[in-house]
Structures are given as structure tokens and as C-alpha cells.
């Protein structure tokens, strides 16, 4: 059996830089026409000039004959100015601004410590129609790590949407039924991305027979009822849910340690993993809209014209990829069987 769909886009991706970029970019470019590229480099991509230079490095790292368009984002800080936002909106390559609450995740120390300091920037984004992408977790260490998304909705997101009712917002990598319900209840300017790993795994996967660092990401995997809610949202036919892998490469030696980095690497088989999730609830017919239409429509970009095909054909994923000199990158499902295979 085969299915064919319009070439998809990845609306939330970490490409890193330098040698890491060169390793991971071909995986994404093989599957996706475009991707929203996260700005959490060190230092963060917080100006249009930096985003333009990063974009050039991505294009230069593309293997010959691979077509791929990086859609750049700016990293919102307490110091992002109205001029920064205007320059972003006037550019033809910055498509959104990313809010990381300071300390919420990888390379978020330069993120926003007090959202009220961003009021002028947010007002200008609302005026220009530049979307805000949110990492939706509070950082208060007294709040249970599994409750931080729900707490963020109540303490930050709900009030933000009230203050800026015409701001376009993408609630990134949602992980709870609370977030899915919140998005469904929102208007046409509120969308959400959902990762393949949050559709396929619940939090038991982090502790299956021992601690599993390659299943640790942020926001952390949640209980099964939340996974089921995400599957229902992704396959509901709602046009405000779309594909965003949050594929986040980290070297093996930084994952398999006493204090390991957060991130699941899924770019090597992203579409296959989503197909498996959609098939598990008999909703393969909904995959194309989720992967190829909804995100483009939300961002106001044209839909892609090419096609990709997936075959129902078991294959074993590599156990690792060479990464950063002598290190390796361990993908999700390393060395295990996948049910779908993307055809070249
Ligand atoms: O698991 C994650 N990894 N979550 C994030 O928000 C950031 C990402 C990364 O950059 O590694
Ligand atoms: Zn991310």
C-alpha cells in the first residue's frame, strides 16, 4: 500500500548551526519543502541581520539539487524593539517571532523574563500581522513540571490574548488536553503545532525499563489521556492544528549523562512517524491537511505543489548518525522498525 500527499512543511524545527546543521539539514530537506527555523542558537538569533546571515548559512549547507526554503524567526528578548519588529515584517524571510520564557528550555536564558516589557514589540507585531510563536510553559520551579503548560495558559497565554486580540499566535508543541481545548476554543488567529513524539508516546516512555534520555524533551511527555487528546486534535479536521516536529538534535554524550539535554531527534523519519500516529486511529486521510495545508494557510503562505509518497513497508532506522566530530546523534526509534517508509 502507498499514500501520496502534497509535499509537507515543518512548522517548528531546530537546525542548529555549523557541523550540526550540515548533518541534520538533509534529513529535513528530503521530506519538507519549508520549515520554520527556531532561533535558539548561542547567541540567539534576535535581529533581522542575524536571521539573514543564519538563513544564508542554511542555504549554503544544503546539498546540491535539494530544494528547501528556511522560514526564519526572531528570538524575542526583553530588549526587542519596535524597529526590530518593523524590520522583520518588512523582510521577506522572517516569518515569526519566538517567545521563550527565560529558563524554560535549551538556550532560553536570553528569553523573556517579564512579558510586560515586550508590550511595544507585541503591539507592533499585532499591527504588522507577524505571528508570535510561544513555548508555553511557566518556569516557576515550584510548579510541577507536568503542570507547567496548563499553568502557562492560565497565567500568561489567556491574559496575553486578551491584551492583543488581533495578534496571530502559534501555541508550539502542545502536550496536554488543556492546550488542545484552549486552541479549539480560540479564534482563527490561534493555531498550534503538534510533534510526532507527543502523538506516539506518553510519559511512561521516559521510564520504560530504566531511564530513557532519548525520550526526554520539553515540554515533557504527558500521561496517556493527554496523548489521546492530541491525537484527536491532530486528526479532528480542525485547520488550526498543524505539523511541527520540534526535531531537536543533541549529541549522544549530552543526552546520556547525569543531567541530559532536552530534545527528541525525529527529522530522519518525521513523516513516517506522523503517518504511524494517524494510522493508529484510522485517520490517514487527515494527514495531508495536517502536514501540508493547515500550516501554510495559517501563515498565509502558498501551499506546496510537489508530492511525496509513503509506502507501508517496515524498515529499520539507523541506530545513530555521525555528529560533531567523534560524537553521534541518536534518533527517535533508533534501530527499531518503522511501519512507513518515505519513497525518494
Ligand atoms: O525538547 C526541546 N528541545 N524543547 C525545546 O523547547 C528546545 C529544544 C532544543 O532546542 O533542544
Ligand atoms: Zn522547539
CSV table of C-alpha atoms and ligand atoms in Angstrom, one decimal:
chain,number,residue,atom,x,y,z
A,1,UNK,CA,0.0,0.0,0.0
A,2,UNK,CA,1.1,3.5,-0.8
A,3,UNK,CA,-0.1,7.0,0.0
A,4,UNK,CA,0.8,10.2,-1.7
A,5,UNK,CA,0.5,13.7,-0.4
A,6,UNK,CA,1.4,17.3,-1.2
A,7,UNK,CA,4.9,18.0,-0.1
A,8,UNK,CA,4.6,18.9,3.6
A,9,UNK,CA,6.3,21.7,5.7
A,10,UNK,CA,7.7,21.5,9.2
A,11,UNK,CA,6.3,24.5,11.2
A,12,UNK,CA,8.7,24.0,14.1
A,13,UNK,CA,12.3,22.8,13.7
A,14,UNK,CA,15.8,23.1,15.3
A,15,UNK,CA,18.5,23.1,12.7
A,16,UNK,CA,21.4,24.4,14.9
A,17,UNK,CA,24.5,25.7,13.0
A,18,UNK,CA,27.9,24.7,11.7
A,19,UNK,CA,28.7,21.0,11.6
A,20,UNK,CA,25.4,20.0,13.3
A,21,UNK,CA,23.4,21.9,10.7
A,22,UNK,CA,25.2,20.1,7.9
A,23,UNK,CA,24.3,16.7,9.4
A,24,UNK,CA,20.6,17.4,10.1
A,25,UNK,CA,19.5,19.6,7.3
A,26,UNK,CA,19.4,16.9,4.5
A,27,UNK,CA,17.0,14.8,6.6
A,28,UNK,CA,14.5,17.7,6.8
A,29,UNK,CA,15.1,18.9,3.2
A,30,UNK,CA,14.4,15.4,1.9
A,31,UNK,CA,10.9,15.4,3.4
A,32,UNK,CA,9.8,19.0,3.7
A,33,UNK,CA,9.7,21.9,1.3
A,34,UNK,CA,10.0,24.6,4.1
A,35,UNK,CA,10.5,24.8,7.8
A,36,UNK,CA,10.0,27.4,10.5
A,37,UNK,CA,13.6,27.5,11.9
A,38,UNK,CA,13.9,28.1,15.6
A,39,UNK,CA,16.2,30.9,16.7
A,40,UNK,CA,17.6,29.4,19.9
A,41,UNK,CA,21.3,29.4,18.9
A,42,UNK,CA,24.0,30.7,21.1
A,43,UNK,CA,23.9,33.7,20.8
A,44,UNK,CA,20.2,33.8,20.0
A,45,UNK,CA,19.0,35.0,16.6
A,46,UNK,CA,17.5,38.2,17.8
A,47,UNK,CA,17.9,40.6,14.9
A,48,UNK,CA,16.9,40.6,11.3
A,49,UNK,CA,20.5,40.9,10.3
A,50,UNK,CA,21.4,37.7,12.3
A,51,UNK,CA,18.4,35.9,10.9
A,52,UNK,CA,19.5,36.8,7.3
A,53,UNK,CA,23.0,35.5,8.0
A,54,UNK,CA,21.7,32.3,9.6
A,55,UNK,CA,19.5,31.8,6.5
A,56,UNK,CA,22.5,32.1,4.2
A,57,UNK,CA,24.4,29.5,6.2
A,58,UNK,CA,21.4,27.1,6.0
A,59,UNK,CA,21.2,27.6,2.2
A,60,UNK,CA,24.9,27.1,1.9
A,61,UNK,CA,24.7,23.9,3.8
A,62,UNK,CA,22.0,22.4,1.5
A,63,UNK,CA,23.3,19.5,-0.6
A,64,UNK,CA,23.3,20.3,-4.3
A,65,UNK,CA,19.9,19.6,-6.0
A,66,UNK,CA,17.9,19.7,-2.8
A,67,UNK,CA,15.2,22.4,-2.7
A,68,UNK,CA,14.3,23.7,0.7
A,69,UNK,CA,13.2,27.1,2.0
A,70,UNK,CA,14.1,28.1,5.5
A,71,UNK,CA,11.5,30.3,7.1
A,72,UNK,CA,13.3,32.4,9.7
A,73,UNK,CA,12.2,33.5,13.1
A,74,UNK,CA,13.4,36.1,15.6
A,75,UNK,CA,14.1,35.4,19.3
A,76,UNK,CA,12.1,37.7,21.4
A,77,UNK,CA,14.0,39.3,24.3
A,78,UNK,CA,13.2,41.9,26.9
A,79,UNK,CA,15.1,44.3,24.6
A,80,UNK,CA,13.4,43.5,21.2
A,81,UNK,CA,12.5,47.0,19.8
A,82,UNK,CA,9.6,48.2,17.7
A,83,UNK,CA,12.2,48.8,15.0
A,84,UNK,CA,13.4,45.1,15.2
A,85,UNK,CA,9.8,44.1,14.6
A,86,UNK,CA,9.3,46.5,11.7
A,87,UNK,CA,12.5,45.3,10.0
A,88,UNK,CA,11.3,41.7,10.5
A,89,UNK,CA,7.9,42.4,9.0
A,90,UNK,CA,9.5,44.3,6.1
A,91,UNK,CA,11.9,41.5,5.3
A,92,UNK,CA,10.7,38.7,3.1
A,93,UNK,CA,12.4,35.9,5.1
A,94,UNK,CA,11.4,36.5,8.8
A,95,UNK,CA,8.0,34.9,9.3
A,96,UNK,CA,7.5,34.9,13.1
A,97,UNK,CA,8.9,35.9,16.5
A,98,UNK,CA,9.5,33.2,19.1
A,99,UNK,CA,8.8,33.7,22.8
A,100,UNK,CA,10.9,31.6,25.2
A,101,UNK,CA,10.1,32.3,28.8
A,102,UNK,CA,13.7,32.7,30.3
A,103,UNK,CA,14.9,29.4,31.5
A,104,UNK,CA,12.1,27.3,30.0
A,105,UNK,CA,14.3,25.1,27.8
A,106,UNK,CA,17.5,24.8,25.7
A,107,UNK,CA,19.2,28.1,25.1
A,108,UNK,CA,16.4,30.1,26.6
A,109,UNK,CA,18.4,32.1,29.1
A,110,UNK,CA,18.2,35.2,26.9
A,111,UNK,CA,14.4,34.7,26.7
A,112,UNK,CA,11.7,36.9,28.2
A,113,UNK,CA,11.8,37.4,31.9
A,114,UNK,CA,8.7,39.7,32.0
A,115,UNK,CA,6.3,39.7,29.1
A,116,UNK,CA,5.1,43.2,30.0
A,117,UNK,CA,8.5,44.5,28.9
A,118,UNK,CA,7.6,43.3,25.4
A,119,UNK,CA,4.3,45.2,25.2
A,120,UNK,CA,5.5,47.6,22.5
A,121,UNK,CA,7.0,44.9,20.4
A,122,UNK,CA,3.9,42.8,20.7
A,123,UNK,CA,1.7,45.7,19.8
A,124,UNK,CA,3.8,46.2,16.7
A,125,UNK,CA,3.6,42.5,15.8
A,126,UNK,CA,-0.2,42.7,16.1
A,127,UNK,CA,-0.2,45.7,13.9
A,128,UNK,CA,2.0,44.1,11.2
A,129,UNK,CA,0.4,40.7,11.4
A,130,UNK,CA,3.7,39.0,12.4
A,131,UNK,CA,2.9,35.8,14.3
A,132,UNK,CA,4.1,35.1,17.9
A,133,UNK,CA,5.3,31.5,18.5
A,134,UNK,CA,5.1,30.5,22.1
A,135,UNK,CA,7.0,28.0,24.1
A,136,UNK,CA,4.0,27.5,26.5
A,137,UNK,CA,5.5,26.6,29.9
A,138,UNK,CA,5.9,28.6,33.0
A,139,UNK,CA,9.3,28.5,34.6
A,140,UNK,CA,8.4,28.8,38.3
A,141,UNK,CA,10.4,25.9,39.9
A,142,UNK,CA,7.6,25.4,42.5
A,143,UNK,CA,5.2,24.3,39.8
A,144,UNK,CA,5.2,20.7,39.0
A,145,UNK,CA,6.9,20.1,35.6
A,146,UNK,CA,3.9,18.2,34.3
A,147,UNK,CA,1.6,21.1,35.1
A,148,UNK,CA,3.7,23.9,33.6
A,149,UNK,CA,1.8,24.1,30.3
A,150,UNK,CA,-1.6,24.3,31.9
A,151,UNK,CA,-0.2,27.0,34.3
A,152,UNK,CA,1.1,28.9,31.3
A,153,UNK,CA,-2.3,29.0,29.7
A,154,UNK,CA,-3.9,30.5,32.8
A,155,UNK,CA,-1.1,32.8,33.9
A,156,UNK,CA,0.3,34.0,30.6
A,157,UNK,CA,-1.4,33.0,27.4
A,158,UNK,CA,-5.0,33.7,28.2
A,159,UNK,CA,-4.1,37.3,29.5
A,160,UNK,CA,-1.8,37.8,26.5
A,161,UNK,CA,-4.6,37.0,24.0
A,162,UNK,CA,-6.9,39.4,25.9
A,163,UNK,CA,-4.4,42.2,25.7
A,164,UNK,CA,-3.7,41.5,22.0
A,165,UNK,CA,-6.9,40.1,20.5
A,166,UNK,CA,-5.7,40.6,16.9
A,167,UNK,CA,-2.2,39.0,17.5
A,168,UNK,CA,-1.6,35.8,15.5
A,169,UNK,CA,-0.3,33.2,17.9
A,170,UNK,CA,1.0,29.7,17.4
A,171,UNK,CA,1.0,27.6,20.6
A,172,UNK,CA,4.0,25.4,19.9
A,173,UNK,CA,4.4,21.7,20.5
A,174,UNK,CA,1.2,21.4,22.7
A,175,UNK,CA,1.3,18.4,25.0
A,176,UNK,CA,-1.9,18.4,27.0
A,177,UNK,CA,-5.7,18.2,26.6
A,178,UNK,CA,-5.8,21.6,28.3
A,179,UNK,CA,-3.8,23.1,25.4
A,180,UNK,CA,-5.8,21.3,22.7
A,181,UNK,CA,-9.1,22.5,24.3
A,182,UNK,CA,-7.8,26.0,24.6
A,183,UNK,CA,-6.8,26.1,20.9
A,184,UNK,CA,-10.2,24.7,19.8
A,185,UNK,CA,-12.0,27.4,21.9
A,186,UNK,CA,-9.8,30.1,20.3
A,187,UNK,CA,-10.4,32.1,17.2
A,188,UNK,CA,-8.9,31.9,13.7
A,189,UNK,CA,-5.7,33.7,14.8
A,190,UNK,CA,-4.8,30.9,17.3
A,191,UNK,CA,-3.0,27.8,15.9
A,192,UNK,CA,-0.9,25.0,17.4
A,193,UNK,CA,1.8,22.7,16.3
A,194,UNK,CA,2.0,19.1,17.5
A,195,UNK,CA,5.1,16.9,17.4
A,196,UNK,CA,5.2,13.2,16.2
A,197,UNK,CA,6.7,12.1,19.6
A,198,UNK,CA,3.9,13.6,21.6
A,199,UNK,CA,1.4,11.8,19.3
A,200,UNK,CA,3.2,8.5,19.7
A,201,UNK,CA,4.5,8.4,23.3
A,202,UNK,CA,3.2,9.1,26.8
A,203,UNK,CA,5.4,9.7,29.8
A,204,UNK,CA,5.8,6.0,30.5
A,205,UNK,CA,8.3,6.0,27.6
A,206,UNK,CA,10.7,8.1,29.7
A,207,UNK,CA,10.9,5.3,32.3
A,208,UNK,CA,10.4,2.1,30.3
A,209,UNK,CA,12.6,-0.5,32.0
A,210,UNK,CA,15.1,2.3,33.0
A,211,UNK,CA,15.6,6.0,32.3
A,212,UNK,CA,15.4,6.8,28.6
A,213,UNK,CA,17.2,10.1,27.9
A,214,UNK,CA,16.2,10.0,24.2
A,215,UNK,CA,12.6,10.3,25.2
A,216,UNK,CA,13.2,13.4,27.3
A,217,UNK,CA,12.1,16.6,25.7
A,218,UNK,CA,10.4,19.9,26.7
A,219,UNK,CA,7.6,20.2,27.3
A,220,UNK,CA,8.0,16.7,28.8
A,221,UNK,CA,5.8,13.8,27.6
A,222,UNK,CA,2.5,13.7,29.5
A,223,UNK,CA,0.1,10.9,30.6
A,224,UNK,CA,-1.8,8.8,28.1
A,225,UNK,CA,-5.1,10.7,28.3
A,226,UNK,CA,-3.2,13.8,27.0
A,227,UNK,CA,-1.7,11.8,24.2
A,228,UNK,CA,-5.1,10.7,23.2
A,229,UNK,CA,-6.4,14.3,23.2
A,230,UNK,CA,-3.5,15.4,21.0
A,231,UNK,CA,-4.3,12.6,18.5
A,232,UNK,CA,-8.0,13.7,18.5
A,233,UNK,CA,-7.0,17.3,17.9
A,234,UNK,CA,-4.5,16.5,15.1
A,235,UNK,CA,-7.0,14.2,13.3
A,236,UNK,CA,-10.1,16.3,14.0
A,237,UNK,CA,-10.0,18.1,10.7
A,238,UNK,CA,-9.5,21.5,12.5
A,239,UNK,CA,-7.4,23.7,10.3
A,240,UNK,CA,-5.7,25.3,13.3
A,241,UNK,CA,-3.6,22.2,14.2
A,242,UNK,CA,-0.5,21.6,12.1
A,243,UNK,CA,2.7,19.6,11.8
A,244,UNK,CA,5.8,20.9,13.8
A,245,UNK,CA,8.3,18.2,14.6
A,246,UNK,CA,10.4,20.1,17.2
A,247,UNK,CA,13.1,17.8,16.0
A,248,UNK,CA,15.9,18.9,18.3
A,249,UNK,CA,19.3,17.3,17.8
A,250,UNK,CA,21.7,16.8,20.7
A,251,UNK,CA,24.9,14.8,20.7
A,252,UNK,CA,24.7,11.4,22.4
A,253,UNK,CA,27.2,12.4,25.1
A,254,UNK,CA,25.0,15.4,26.1
A,255,UNK,CA,21.9,13.2,26.3
A,256,UNK,CA,23.3,10.1,28.1
A,257,UNK,CA,24.7,11.9,31.1
A,258,UNK,CA,23.7,12.7,34.7
A,259,UNK,CA,21.9,15.9,33.5
A,260,UNK,CA,20.9,15.4,29.9
A,261,UNK,CA,19.7,17.9,27.4
A,262,UNK,CA,16.0,18.0,26.3
A,263,UNK,CA,15.1,17.1,22.8
A,264,UNK,CA,14.0,14.3,20.5
A,265,UNK,CA,15.5,13.9,17.1
A,266,UNK,CA,12.8,13.0,14.6
A,267,UNK,CA,13.9,14.7,11.3
A,268,UNK,CA,15.3,11.4,9.9
A,269,UNK,CA,11.8,9.9,9.7
A,270,UNK,CA,9.3,12.6,10.6
A,271,UNK,CA,6.6,11.9,8.1
A,272,UNK,CA,6.8,8.2,8.7
A,273,UNK,CA,6.3,8.8,12.4
A,274,UNK,CA,3.3,11.1,11.8
A,275,UNK,CA,1.8,8.5,9.4
A,276,UNK,CA,2.1,5.8,12.1
A,277,UNK,CA,0.3,8.1,14.6
A,278,UNK,CA,-2.5,9.0,12.2
A,279,UNK,CA,-2.9,5.3,11.0
A,280,UNK,CA,-3.2,4.2,14.7
A,281,UNK,CA,-6.6,6.0,14.8
A,282,UNK,CA,-7.7,5.2,11.3
A,283,UNK,CA,-7.1,8.8,10.1
A,284,UNK,CA,-4.5,8.6,7.4
A,285,UNK,CA,-6.9,10.6,5.2
A,286,UNK,CA,-6.4,13.6,7.5
A,287,UNK,CA,-2.6,13.5,7.3
A,288,UNK,CA,-2.3,15.7,4.2
A,289,UNK,CA,-4.2,18.7,5.6
A,290,UNK,CA,-2.3,18.5,8.9
A,291,UNK,CA,1.1,18.1,7.2
A,292,UNK,CA,0.8,20.1,4.0
A,293,UNK,CA,-2.2,22.6,4.1
A,294,UNK,CA,-3.1,23.9,7.6
A,295,UNK,CA,0.2,25.5,8.4
A,296,UNK,CA,0.7,27.2,5.1
A,297,UNK,CA,-2.8,28.5,5.3
A,298,UNK,CA,-2.4,29.8,8.8
A,299,UNK,CA,0.9,31.6,7.9
A,300,UNK,CA,-0.7,33.0,4.7
A,301,UNK,CA,1.9,31.2,2.5
A,302,UNK,CA,1.1,29.3,-0.7
A,303,UNK,CA,0.7,25.6,-0.4
A,304,UNK,CA,3.4,23.5,-2.0
A,305,UNK,CA,2.9,22.0,-5.4
A,306,UNK,CA,5.1,18.8,-5.3
A,307,UNK,CA,4.2,15.4,-4.0
A,308,UNK,CA,5.8,12.9,-1.6
A,309,UNK,CA,4.9,9.2,-1.3
A,310,UNK,CA,4.9,6.9,1.6
A,311,UNK,CA,4.9,3.1,1.3
A,312,UNK,CA,3.5,0.7,4.0
A,313,UNK,CA,6.8,-1.1,4.3
A,314,UNK,CA,8.7,-2.0,7.5
A,315,UNK,CA,12.3,-0.7,7.7
A,316,UNK,CA,14.8,-0.3,10.5
A,317,UNK,CA,16.0,3.2,11.3
A,318,UNK,CA,19.8,3.7,11.8
A,319,UNK,CA,20.9,3.4,15.4
A,320,UNK,CA,22.8,6.7,15.2
A,321,UNK,CA,24.3,9.3,12.8
A,322,UNK,CA,27.8,10.6,12.9
A,323,UNK,CA,27.6,14.0,14.6
A,324,UNK,CA,30.0,16.8,15.6
A,325,UNK,CA,33.4,15.1,15.1
A,326,UNK,CA,33.6,11.9,17.1
A,327,UNK,CA,30.1,12.1,18.6
A,328,UNK,CA,26.9,10.6,17.4
A,329,UNK,CA,23.2,11.6,17.1
A,330,UNK,CA,20.6,9.1,18.3
A,331,UNK,CA,17.3,9.4,16.5
A,332,UNK,CA,13.9,8.5,17.9
A,333,UNK,CA,13.2,4.8,17.4
A,334,UNK,CA,17.0,4.2,16.9
A,335,UNK,CA,17.5,0.8,15.4
A,336,UNK,CA,13.8,-0.1,15.6
A,337,UNK,CA,11.2,-0.8,13.0
A,338,UNK,CA,9.0,1.8,11.4
A,339,UNK,CA,5.8,0.9,9.6
A,340,UNK,CA,6.0,3.5,6.8
A,341,UNK,CA,8.9,4.5,4.5
A,342,UNK,CA,9.1,7.7,2.5
A,343,UNK,CA,10.0,7.0,-1.1
A,344,UNK,CA,12.6,9.1,-2.9
B,1,LIG,O1,13.0,19.4,23.9
B,1,LIG,C1,13.3,20.5,23.5
B,1,LIG,N1,14.4,20.8,22.8
B,1,LIG,N2,12.4,21.5,23.7
B,1,LIG,C2,12.7,22.8,23.4
B,1,LIG,O2,11.9,23.6,23.6
B,1,LIG,C3,14.0,23.1,22.8
B,1,LIG,C4,14.6,22.0,22.1
B,1,LIG,C5,16.1,22.2,21.8
B,1,LIG,O3,16.4,23.3,21.3
B,1,LIG,O4,16.9,21.3,22.0
B,2,LIG,ZN1,11.4,23.6,19.8
